[in-house]
XYZ file of C-alpha atoms in Angstrom:
698
model
C 84.042 92.174 99.799
C 80.952 93.496 100.539
C 80.767 96.863 101.111
C 81.346 98.413 104.796
C 83.833 100.815 105.931
C 86.466 100.048 101.983
C 84.923 103.403 100.426
C 84.102 105.772 103.053
C 85.644 108.467 104.216
C 87.542 108.210 107.640
C 90.619 109.952 108.984
C 94.073 108.976 109.497
C 94.142 106.928 112.637
C 97.331 108.727 113.177
C 96.138 112.055 112.980
C 95.848 112.814 117.134
C 99.138 111.315 117.449
C 100.784 113.908 114.894
C 99.289 116.708 115.587
C 99.775 116.386 119.220
C 103.741 115.436 118.726
C 103.035 112.147 120.540
C 104.006 110.117 116.896
C 107.548 109.095 116.975
C 110.090 109.914 113.857
C 113.381 108.175 113.461
C 115.343 110.151 115.756
C 112.914 110.836 118.357
C 112.919 107.922 120.531
C 114.171 108.194 123.948
C 117.372 106.626 124.616
C 119.570 106.968 127.563
C 123.369 107.279 126.472
C 122.728 108.221 123.359
C 125.233 110.212 120.625
C 125.333 111.987 118.079
C 126.227 111.430 114.190
C 127.203 114.305 111.426
C 128.445 112.800 108.397
C 131.586 114.690 106.146
C 131.008 115.213 102.938
C 134.356 115.212 100.174
C 135.157 118.190 98.707
C 137.102 116.621 95.327
C 134.500 115.334 92.289
C 137.176 112.582 91.884
C 140.284 111.039 93.068
C 141.645 109.792 95.782
C 141.684 110.065 99.979
C 145.372 110.202 100.414
C 144.939 111.773 104.185
C 142.567 112.167 106.717
C 143.741 114.168 109.997
C 141.067 113.854 112.533
C 143.022 115.064 115.444
C 141.288 118.908 115.093
C 137.902 117.463 115.155
C 138.777 115.312 118.156
C 140.095 117.588 119.928
C 136.595 119.463 120.288
C 134.903 118.962 123.329
C 132.222 116.488 123.531
C 133.782 114.252 120.075
C 134.249 111.195 120.760
C 134.978 109.896 117.217
C 135.941 110.274 113.885
C 134.952 107.317 111.771
C 136.778 107.104 108.204
C 138.433 104.651 105.885
C 140.980 103.822 108.263
C 139.042 102.924 110.700
C 135.362 101.957 110.652
C 134.102 98.704 111.003
C 134.087 96.732 108.320
C 130.944 95.463 105.699
C 130.583 93.171 103.541
C 131.803 94.080 99.505
C 129.295 92.572 97.200
C 126.456 93.783 98.564
C 125.565 97.052 97.382
C 128.129 99.643 96.309
C 125.989 102.285 97.270
C 126.442 101.611 100.857
C 129.988 100.287 100.911
C 130.619 103.666 103.078
C 133.743 104.431 104.671
C 135.300 101.414 103.539
C 137.982 102.552 101.063
C 139.448 105.931 100.008
C 138.410 106.601 96.542
C 135.845 109.593 95.748
C 133.319 109.494 93.393
C 131.732 112.216 93.303
C 131.740 115.667 95.351
C 129.353 114.980 98.137
C 129.720 111.886 98.513
C 130.215 110.753 102.497
C 133.666 109.918 103.368
C 133.776 110.738 107.374
C 131.295 110.769 110.497
C 132.126 112.400 113.188
C 130.700 111.374 116.794
C 129.443 113.906 119.637
C 128.026 113.927 122.585
C 125.678 116.837 121.352
C 124.586 117.354 118.040
C 126.427 120.451 118.191
C 129.669 119.206 118.823
C 129.351 116.850 116.532
C 128.339 119.436 113.555
C 131.602 121.126 114.865
C 133.880 118.448 114.970
C 132.812 117.428 111.113
C 133.919 120.850 110.650
C 137.056 120.551 111.365
C 137.811 117.479 110.170
C 140.947 117.657 107.343
C 141.309 115.772 104.199
C 143.432 115.804 101.424
C 142.850 114.902 98.201
C 144.922 113.620 94.928
C 142.394 114.910 92.127
C 141.269 113.400 88.613
C 139.599 114.918 85.924
C 136.009 114.525 85.878
C 133.100 114.431 83.623
C 129.811 116.067 85.082
C 127.226 117.698 82.586
C 124.922 115.327 80.518
C 124.673 116.142 76.664
C 123.057 114.557 73.892
C 126.374 114.037 71.889
C 128.181 112.659 75.047
C 131.296 110.677 74.297
C 130.107 108.017 76.928
C 126.454 107.206 76.157
C 126.553 103.732 75.880
C 122.969 100.805 76.318
C 122.132 99.438 79.281
C 121.208 96.145 79.413
C 117.473 96.704 81.262
C 116.141 99.877 82.681
C 113.765 100.256 86.349
C 112.936 98.096 87.017
C 113.760 94.985 84.692
C 111.807 96.729 81.248
C 114.157 96.038 78.366
C 116.137 98.562 77.372
C 114.557 99.022 73.868
C 112.200 97.995 71.748
C 110.753 98.368 67.907
C 107.619 96.626 66.490
C 106.934 97.291 62.445
C 108.728 99.542 60.505
C 108.789 103.029 62.386
C 111.329 105.148 59.570
C 109.265 104.113 56.469
C 106.011 105.101 58.313
C 107.810 108.177 60.012
C 108.715 109.279 56.314
C 105.270 108.162 54.888
C 103.267 109.845 56.999
C 101.015 113.347 56.206
C 101.627 114.442 59.409
C 104.986 114.865 61.608
C 106.158 116.039 64.655
C 110.144 115.843 65.422
C 110.813 117.583 68.817
C 112.843 117.296 71.736
C 112.087 117.609 75.291
C 114.029 118.272 78.266
C 113.977 117.778 81.748
C 116.623 119.216 84.860
C 117.344 117.275 88.004
C 114.832 116.964 90.633
C 114.918 116.407 94.078
C 112.928 114.639 96.875
C 112.519 116.438 100.062
C 110.761 114.657 102.483
C 109.981 116.543 105.348
C 111.763 114.356 107.843
C 115.077 114.171 106.160
C 116.524 110.581 105.781
C 117.162 109.526 109.540
C 118.240 106.674 111.973
C 118.960 106.058 115.513
C 121.354 102.654 115.687
C 121.860 101.178 119.090
C 123.622 97.310 119.433
C 122.966 95.075 122.321
C 124.990 92.124 122.370
C 125.661 91.592 118.751
C 121.950 92.079 117.891
C 120.820 95.112 116.228
C 117.960 97.573 116.824
C 117.280 100.609 114.464
C 114.287 103.489 114.096
C 114.844 104.713 110.416
C 113.075 106.744 108.449
C 112.243 104.221 104.910
C 109.486 103.130 102.674
C 109.580 99.917 103.817
C 111.691 98.127 106.934
C 111.582 94.454 105.827
C 113.781 95.370 102.230
C 116.269 97.301 104.957
C 116.530 94.582 107.327
C 117.793 91.910 104.598
C 120.398 94.867 103.281
C 122.168 95.613 107.253
C 122.071 91.910 107.363
C 124.155 91.118 104.555
C 126.021 94.651 104.946
C 127.215 93.563 108.733
C 127.266 89.499 108.152
C 124.914 88.801 111.062
C 121.184 86.954 110.448
C 117.780 88.845 109.469
C 116.415 87.711 113.155
C 119.487 89.418 114.619
C 118.062 93.398 113.066
C 115.207 94.739 114.105
C 114.203 97.823 111.819
C 111.099 100.347 113.031
C 109.632 102.693 111.287
C 106.565 102.908 112.465
C 105.597 106.882 111.409
C 107.559 108.554 108.746
C 107.469 111.862 107.297
C 107.682 111.200 103.316
C 109.614 109.322 100.864
C 108.301 110.294 97.033
C 110.935 107.150 96.711
C 114.334 108.368 98.193
C 113.855 106.367 100.986
C 112.571 102.903 98.820
C 116.004 100.815 99.877
C 118.057 100.879 102.532
C 120.089 104.282 102.352
C 123.676 105.712 103.570
C 122.381 106.943 106.974
C 121.231 104.375 108.174
C 124.258 102.568 107.374
C 126.950 105.230 108.779
C 124.368 105.197 111.827
C 124.646 101.343 112.270
C 128.948 101.394 111.607
C 128.850 104.620 113.853
C 127.649 102.821 116.803
C 128.816 99.695 116.959
C 132.272 101.347 116.829
C 131.850 103.879 119.691
C 129.703 101.146 121.896
C 126.579 103.402 122.398
C 123.303 104.529 120.501
C 124.027 107.181 117.949
C 121.621 109.289 116.133
C 122.276 110.359 112.927
C 120.239 112.763 110.645
C 120.851 114.742 107.233
C 120.861 118.228 107.083
C 118.449 119.031 104.349
C 121.535 120.256 102.318
C 123.044 117.055 102.373
C 119.880 115.857 100.612
C 120.239 117.051 97.491
C 122.388 113.977 95.619
C 123.978 110.993 97.915
C 120.458 109.608 98.691
C 119.315 110.390 94.951
C 117.405 112.310 92.441
C 115.504 112.436 89.332
C 118.042 112.247 86.936
C 118.141 115.001 84.116
C 116.349 113.555 81.025
C 116.755 114.643 76.531
C 113.913 113.181 75.118
C 113.153 112.987 71.653
C 109.577 112.189 70.395
C 108.708 111.980 66.724
C 104.893 110.759 65.563
C 103.454 110.003 62.417
C 99.727 110.672 61.832
C 97.275 110.768 58.933
C 95.554 114.094 58.429
C 92.428 113.110 61.111
C 95.160 112.683 63.763
C 95.817 108.859 63.563
C 99.217 107.880 64.927
C 101.150 105.156 62.301
C 104.714 105.924 63.283
C 106.333 106.875 66.959
C 109.388 106.883 68.406
C 110.844 107.978 71.702
C 114.351 108.284 72.596
C 115.733 108.727 76.370
C 118.888 109.766 77.771
C 119.762 109.806 81.025
C 122.730 109.957 83.695
C 123.669 107.319 86.260
C 126.765 107.399 88.194
C 130.593 105.857 88.034
C 129.590 103.969 91.081
C 125.821 102.387 90.044
C 124.029 102.044 87.223
C 120.578 103.095 87.583
C 118.838 103.419 84.108
C 115.376 105.580 84.324
C 112.795 104.191 82.270
C 111.800 106.919 80.712
C 110.289 105.755 77.574
C 108.500 103.031 78.986
C 105.083 105.689 78.982
C 104.597 105.781 75.343
C 104.966 102.150 74.651
C 101.461 101.298 75.651
C 99.748 104.687 75.934
C 98.212 105.275 72.342
C 97.945 103.515 69.362
C 99.874 102.996 66.299
C 101.228 100.055 64.400
C 105.329 101.106 63.364
C 106.935 102.387 66.838
C 110.435 102.565 68.602
C 111.807 102.977 72.128
C 115.325 103.616 72.724
C 117.010 104.661 76.348
C 121.010 105.668 76.272
C 122.883 106.095 79.358
C 125.698 108.194 80.463
C 128.172 107.242 83.177
C 129.300 110.890 85.311
C 131.180 111.824 87.899
C 128.028 112.187 90.252
C 125.398 111.002 92.349
C 123.352 107.852 91.411
C 119.976 109.137 90.716
C 117.392 107.439 92.130
C 113.574 107.068 92.325
C 111.513 110.019 92.168
C 107.825 109.927 92.198
C 106.200 107.746 89.126
C 110.204 107.501 88.406
C 109.919 107.131 84.275
C 106.480 107.595 83.517
C 106.741 111.391 85.203
C 109.367 112.605 82.812
C 108.528 110.365 80.033
C 104.428 111.361 79.632
C 105.932 115.167 79.942
C 107.675 114.742 76.250
C 104.867 112.539 74.732
C 101.471 114.395 76.257
C 103.799 117.531 74.898
C 104.216 115.897 71.562
C 101.103 115.083 71.849
C 99.748 118.471 72.084
C 102.128 119.436 69.250
C 100.136 116.337 66.814
C 96.831 117.815 67.993
C 98.124 121.678 66.858
C 99.313 120.210 63.287
C 96.236 118.611 62.160
C 93.739 121.216 64.112
C 92.307 118.918 65.937
C 91.110 119.101 69.763
C 93.546 117.120 71.814
C 91.267 115.824 73.492
C 89.820 114.042 70.362
C 93.081 113.092 69.266
C 93.917 111.414 72.484
C 90.798 109.440 71.750
C 90.775 108.639 68.568
C 94.072 106.936 68.875
C 92.622 104.863 72.050
C 94.286 101.054 71.159
C 92.513 97.800 72.196
C 95.197 95.984 73.585
C 98.627 96.910 74.760
C 100.624 98.145 72.338
C 103.830 96.673 73.548
C 102.527 93.296 74.664
C 99.736 92.561 72.728
C 97.528 91.435 75.704
C 94.373 92.859 76.916
C 93.269 95.332 79.593
C 92.276 94.384 82.776
C 90.432 97.465 82.663
C 91.381 100.839 80.807
C 89.731 104.261 81.324
C 91.400 106.752 79.894
C 88.819 107.813 77.421
C 86.231 107.927 80.466
C 88.876 110.264 82.561
C 89.214 112.053 78.735
C 85.447 113.351 78.599
C 84.419 113.226 82.401
C 87.639 115.643 82.624
C 86.523 117.657 80.025
C 82.790 118.104 81.205
C 84.070 118.934 84.802
C 86.184 121.269 83.142
C 84.130 122.902 80.529
C 86.363 122.083 77.830
C 83.951 122.603 75.139
C 83.994 126.368 75.661
C 87.766 126.342 74.405
C 89.072 128.239 71.573
C 91.116 126.685 70.045
C 93.182 128.894 68.563
C 96.146 130.043 71.054
C 96.756 133.666 72.072
C 92.548 133.882 71.756
C 91.706 135.068 75.306
C 93.190 137.794 77.204
C 91.755 139.550 80.385
C 93.771 142.693 81.130
C 97.205 141.861 80.630
C 96.571 138.491 81.331
C 96.470 135.750 78.460
C 94.451 132.541 79.339
C 94.756 129.104 78.020
C 93.628 125.278 79.121
C 95.637 122.297 78.307
C 94.816 118.453 78.857
C 97.550 115.609 79.055
C 96.752 111.749 79.548
C 98.148 109.974 82.201
C 99.072 106.077 83.267
C 100.730 103.975 85.486
C 101.410 99.773 86.027
C 98.909 98.948 88.487
C 100.983 96.133 90.436
C 101.454 94.009 93.329
C 103.955 91.834 94.964
C 103.810 89.217 97.535
C 103.130 90.548 101.289
C 102.047 88.216 104.273
C 99.974 89.596 107.456
C 98.263 88.298 111.069
C 94.946 88.646 111.904
C 94.270 88.027 115.498
C 90.826 87.319 117.512
C 91.237 88.619 120.935
C 89.539 88.031 124.072
C 86.556 90.464 124.826
C 86.054 90.458 120.439
C 88.717 92.693 119.399
C 90.834 91.953 116.388
C 94.627 92.492 115.599
C 96.222 92.908 112.535
C 99.640 93.428 111.783
C 101.509 93.700 108.933
C 104.838 95.373 108.274
C 103.809 97.801 106.167
C 105.132 101.267 105.445
C 102.862 104.154 106.386
C 105.235 107.475 105.215
C 102.189 109.916 105.734
C 100.231 108.442 102.238
C 96.848 106.843 105.287
C 97.948 103.438 104.209
C 97.335 102.209 107.727
C 94.019 103.525 107.992
C 93.016 101.991 104.578
C 94.551 98.856 105.643
C 92.344 99.171 108.983
C 89.381 99.713 106.335
C 90.241 96.623 104.306
C 90.428 94.299 107.579
C 87.507 95.729 109.143
C 85.013 94.518 106.039
C 86.811 91.253 105.505
C 86.065 90.565 108.665
C 82.593 91.537 108.878
C 83.224 93.904 112.138
C 82.865 97.339 113.012
C 86.147 99.237 112.606
C 86.605 100.064 115.959
C 86.874 96.278 116.952
C 90.086 96.706 115.007
C 93.630 97.367 115.728
C 96.521 97.504 112.920
C 100.212 97.138 114.042
C 102.367 98.373 110.748
C 106.292 99.977 110.402
C 108.448 96.843 112.143
C 110.469 93.876 110.927
C 108.976 91.739 114.291
C 105.869 91.794 111.752
C 104.509 89.960 108.909
C 107.089 91.043 105.967
C 105.828 93.284 102.757
C 107.226 95.088 100.356
C 108.153 99.029 100.223
C 105.672 101.719 100.044
C 106.685 102.299 96.394
C 105.485 101.722 92.655
C 101.843 102.819 93.536
C 101.867 99.474 94.893
C 101.745 99.105 98.661
C 97.957 99.236 99.051
C 97.261 96.854 96.361
C 99.859 94.231 97.798
C 99.574 95.141 101.134
C 95.374 94.886 101.575
C 95.872 91.242 99.692
C 97.548 89.728 102.469
C 95.461 91.639 105.061
C 92.070 90.006 103.177
C 93.212 86.340 102.828
C 94.589 86.692 106.763
C 91.407 88.150 107.586
C 89.626 85.148 105.791
C 91.113 82.552 107.454
C 90.739 83.561 110.682
C 87.137 84.184 110.103
C 87.160 80.522 108.811
C 89.137 78.884 112.088
C 86.256 81.283 114.387
C 83.626 79.367 112.513
C 84.959 76.456 113.417
C 86.547 76.963 116.346
C 84.797 75.804 119.611
C 84.905 77.357 123.492
C 86.855 80.321 124.590
C 89.547 82.004 123.096
C 92.809 81.675 124.606
C 94.314 84.261 126.524
C 96.535 85.320 123.200
C 94.217 85.238 121.118
C 93.490 83.105 117.589
C 95.901 83.829 115.482
C 96.289 82.965 111.585
C 99.293 84.029 109.370
C 98.390 84.625 105.326
C 101.371 84.956 102.597
C 100.277 85.737 98.822
C 103.415 84.662 97.251
C 101.979 81.962 95.192
C 98.732 83.963 94.135
C 100.539 86.462 93.453
C 102.883 84.550 91.518
C 99.477 82.936 89.730
C 97.964 86.006 88.254
C 96.943 85.929 84.393
C 99.018 87.831 81.975
C 97.318 91.095 81.056
C 98.382 94.777 81.037
C 96.996 96.587 84.374
C 96.960 100.424 84.734
C 95.700 102.971 86.342
C 94.598 106.148 83.890
C 93.654 109.681 84.522
C 93.515 113.258 82.579
C 94.611 116.085 83.855
C 93.483 119.546 82.533
C 94.804 123.423 83.129
C 94.194 126.829 82.737
C 96.648 129.574 83.510
C 97.498 132.796 83.308
C 100.499 134.813 81.770
C 101.115 138.610 82.186
C 102.332 139.278 78.888
C 104.830 141.879 80.323
C 106.556 140.110 82.620
C 105.882 136.332 81.801
C 104.909 135.604 85.195
C 102.658 131.922 85.131
C 99.500 131.514 87.508
C 97.651 128.334 87.493
C 94.201 129.310 87.955
C 92.954 125.550 88.454
C 94.377 122.049 87.753
C 91.910 119.274 87.475
C 91.962 116.050 87.394
C 89.848 112.593 86.852
C 91.175 109.222 87.264
C 90.131 105.733 87.024
C 92.550 103.572 89.638
C 89.557 101.152 91.137
C 88.065 100.884 94.005
C 88.631 103.779 96.289
C 89.040 102.049 99.634
C 89.323 105.720 101.597
C 88.024 108.934 99.720
C 89.634 111.397 101.741
C 93.117 110.030 101.678
C 92.558 109.320 97.871
C 92.710 112.670 97.431
C 94.856 113.851 99.701
C 97.691 111.665 97.559
C 96.057 113.070 93.884
C 95.858 116.622 94.703
C 99.747 116.074 96.438
C 100.307 114.695 92.829
C 99.681 117.086 90.776
C 100.892 119.758 93.211
C 104.329 118.168 92.673
C 103.926 118.375 89.500
C 103.167 121.720 89.498
C 106.093 122.372 91.455
C 107.964 120.272 87.942
C 106.677 122.259 85.683
C 106.722 125.851 87.009
C 109.628 125.698 89.514
C 111.938 122.818 90.282
C 115.151 122.894 88.777
C 118.369 121.313 89.877
C 120.828 123.918 88.815
C 124.431 122.714 88.203
C 127.861 123.662 88.915
C 129.256 121.843 85.931
C 132.948 122.799 87.889
C 131.986 120.074 90.479
C 128.876 117.894 89.334
C 127.068 119.414 92.621
C 124.185 121.613 92.919
C 124.738 124.947 93.961
C 120.498 125.161 95.341
C 120.588 122.795 97.519
C 118.050 123.709 100.250
C 114.267 125.130 100.064
C 115.394 128.635 99.993
C 116.781 128.472 97.003
C 115.192 124.813 95.144
C 111.902 126.451 94.744
C 108.889 124.507 94.617
C 105.276 125.134 95.272
C 103.802 126.511 97.911
C 99.591 126.523 98.183
C 99.451 129.953 96.784
C 100.753 128.948 93.585
C 97.506 126.861 92.549
C 94.355 129.182 93.008
C 91.852 126.285 92.758
C 92.711 121.738 92.579
C 90.398 119.177 92.004
C 90.555 115.685 91.953
C 87.682 112.840 90.662
C 87.512 109.394 90.440
C 85.447 106.654 87.934
C 83.520 103.942 89.198
C 85.955 101.329 88.500
C 85.098 97.811 89.210
C 88.669 95.165 87.532
C 87.953 92.128 89.469
C 91.646 91.163 87.573
C 93.874 92.814 90.406
C 93.485 91.977 93.524
C 90.606 90.791 96.220
C 89.954 94.840 96.941
C 90.626 95.571 93.169
C 92.587 98.095 94.331
C 94.599 99.842 92.132
C 97.677 102.661 92.981
C 96.803 106.482 93.200
C 100.527 107.612 95.183
C 102.051 108.947 91.452
C 99.458 108.785 88.977
C 98.331 112.405 89.875
C 102.028 113.460 88.913
C 102.646 111.923 86.033
C 100.764 114.016 82.988
C 100.352 117.245 85.183
C 103.836 118.938 84.203
C 102.436 118.207 80.545
C 99.195 119.199 81.243
C 100.516 122.590 82.168
C 102.814 123.189 79.346
C 100.746 122.834 76.815
C 98.293 125.093 78.642
C 101.076 127.965 78.254
C 101.297 127.241 74.829
C 98.077 127.175 74.319
C 97.785 130.611 76.319
C 100.849 132.325 74.213
C 101.603 130.105 71.716
C 105.297 129.381 72.957
C 105.998 125.957 72.828
C 108.478 125.089 75.882
C 110.238 122.363 75.521
C 112.458 122.181 78.540
C 111.263 122.618 82.034
C 110.948 124.512 84.579
C 108.814 126.979 82.757
C 110.251 130.428 83.567
C 109.904 134.010 82.466
C 113.085 134.197 80.407
C 111.747 131.233 78.166
C 108.496 133.187 77.416
C 109.555 137.252 77.328
C 110.405 137.380 73.966
C 109.973 134.358 72.460
C 107.914 133.739 69.052
C 105.183 132.843 69.280
C 103.593 129.280 68.031
C 106.614 128.201 68.359
């Protein structure tokens, strides 16, 4: 593609609509005769519903119906166990959605939900993940389809023979997606057709799931997600809200709005599983790794197996001939974990990048230099060449910008009054994927162009990036291009997830626009009234990609201040340098990268799902008690990227940027805290009580 709109900073196209309130979200579309749904969560941990008494709720003025397993419309079994809602009396975890109240007002629906009476026969339950849980097993695969375990060489012998060894266990708690817009849906039926306005990260797969669940053709379902107020992975597939709203609308034969509350997001819509990770590194005195092993333990529910790919990060990050990774899973009486920004890579990087820092200290080698010394020439996991790999460039450029050379490597060596100052670094990587998509490009009478693709803009600026790509591919000024996204009436495309949205969608947009230019070149006479349209599908091209290791890379640097008296941790500076292919829009790219780093800071210092072991439920299930990072928690945050040309990715040469910012950040901060205090915190978050009174240089 020639230079033009791509690479230029541009504000989001929909920005004015959002700040003026014109943009419509899932439960904001005006409708006549609309009703409201409110879910009823299970109060039991495990058992069976023996009685549902809806009468007190139905006696509430405005309440129209109480749906439960005894009266809800039927769904197809064996489609998705998570979405087989209101179909059976079984309770698999506390908080599971077991009924929905529908009313004329949201206030009546809420009051009705409070009044529904439900009795249970309960059973013994298990809710706590431990390293020796008797139910631990080896899943067949880990998300999204990786081998569960891998082995190369003889790790045990190489580790035993290593001059320097690190053997540490790291723990991360449950983390919860908290998008500003909750899971929300407006559903309405008309003549057997279903229209839903739903907050999701991909309406094409949501349409497919609803088609199977309700046993109606896909063309009878339209899913609109024009504006989505965040997702972070939790809205990657159809979730409870859209199914329950559709069930309720069918039952009452009126449109239904259903938005989950903040508290209801903590569990039933997914969360990042807690992890227990043992990392062992064996190296020579110069820090060259001979043996690496990463054993990961996580949890899933009794309903659906979700195995987070925690140790996959370690398979390709650093060189070492003797390697082993394993994943073990415990089925507990808890909600099913699901995607959360950089699933697997995020907690996995915290463990490996912390262990690398421990190895650097044990060898007496600078942590940046240690990583450079263990740079592989080919993918250590698959033996394939890299399409591009610029981790070393990110480390060296980041060190230069951060002033790393001025660092005293000795822990506890720098103080300013009662503040202990420390700096830390971590590498990061994330797969650079692409999936098939379709798009159309239309030349309109009058000289404008319309590009249509069912991409999802979840607040990342995706529609703006695609608009810029389309303008360059058409060879016209951007102001002559209009773009439509977020509707299953548009050509199908995959989810905004896995950092593959722009790489996948831009491929289809480029091909449609190139095809249109070619058709225009051979067209004579006036354009037809409805324009000239070309559709492109990238399925064959994506399938034909040659086998290469495709990753984006980054290096995060952190400076922290720790109060010697109270243990308070403040992050003075976060800096990241990334190699992520071609940057389409610097404005939105920077937003994504610093957003990821901010979320990683939140993981390091604040976020923790506090489990009530009696119920397998989290006691801090709102933003007053589930603490997240605010702007004041980091004084200075910087994101930079290296110029990178990679022709083996896609026509635009882009890699995903939505997730890599979070990957190494928590480890960089933990490493900085250790440098400041001499205390190694191996279980997140880094709280005051883990620093005060702890033995330094642990």
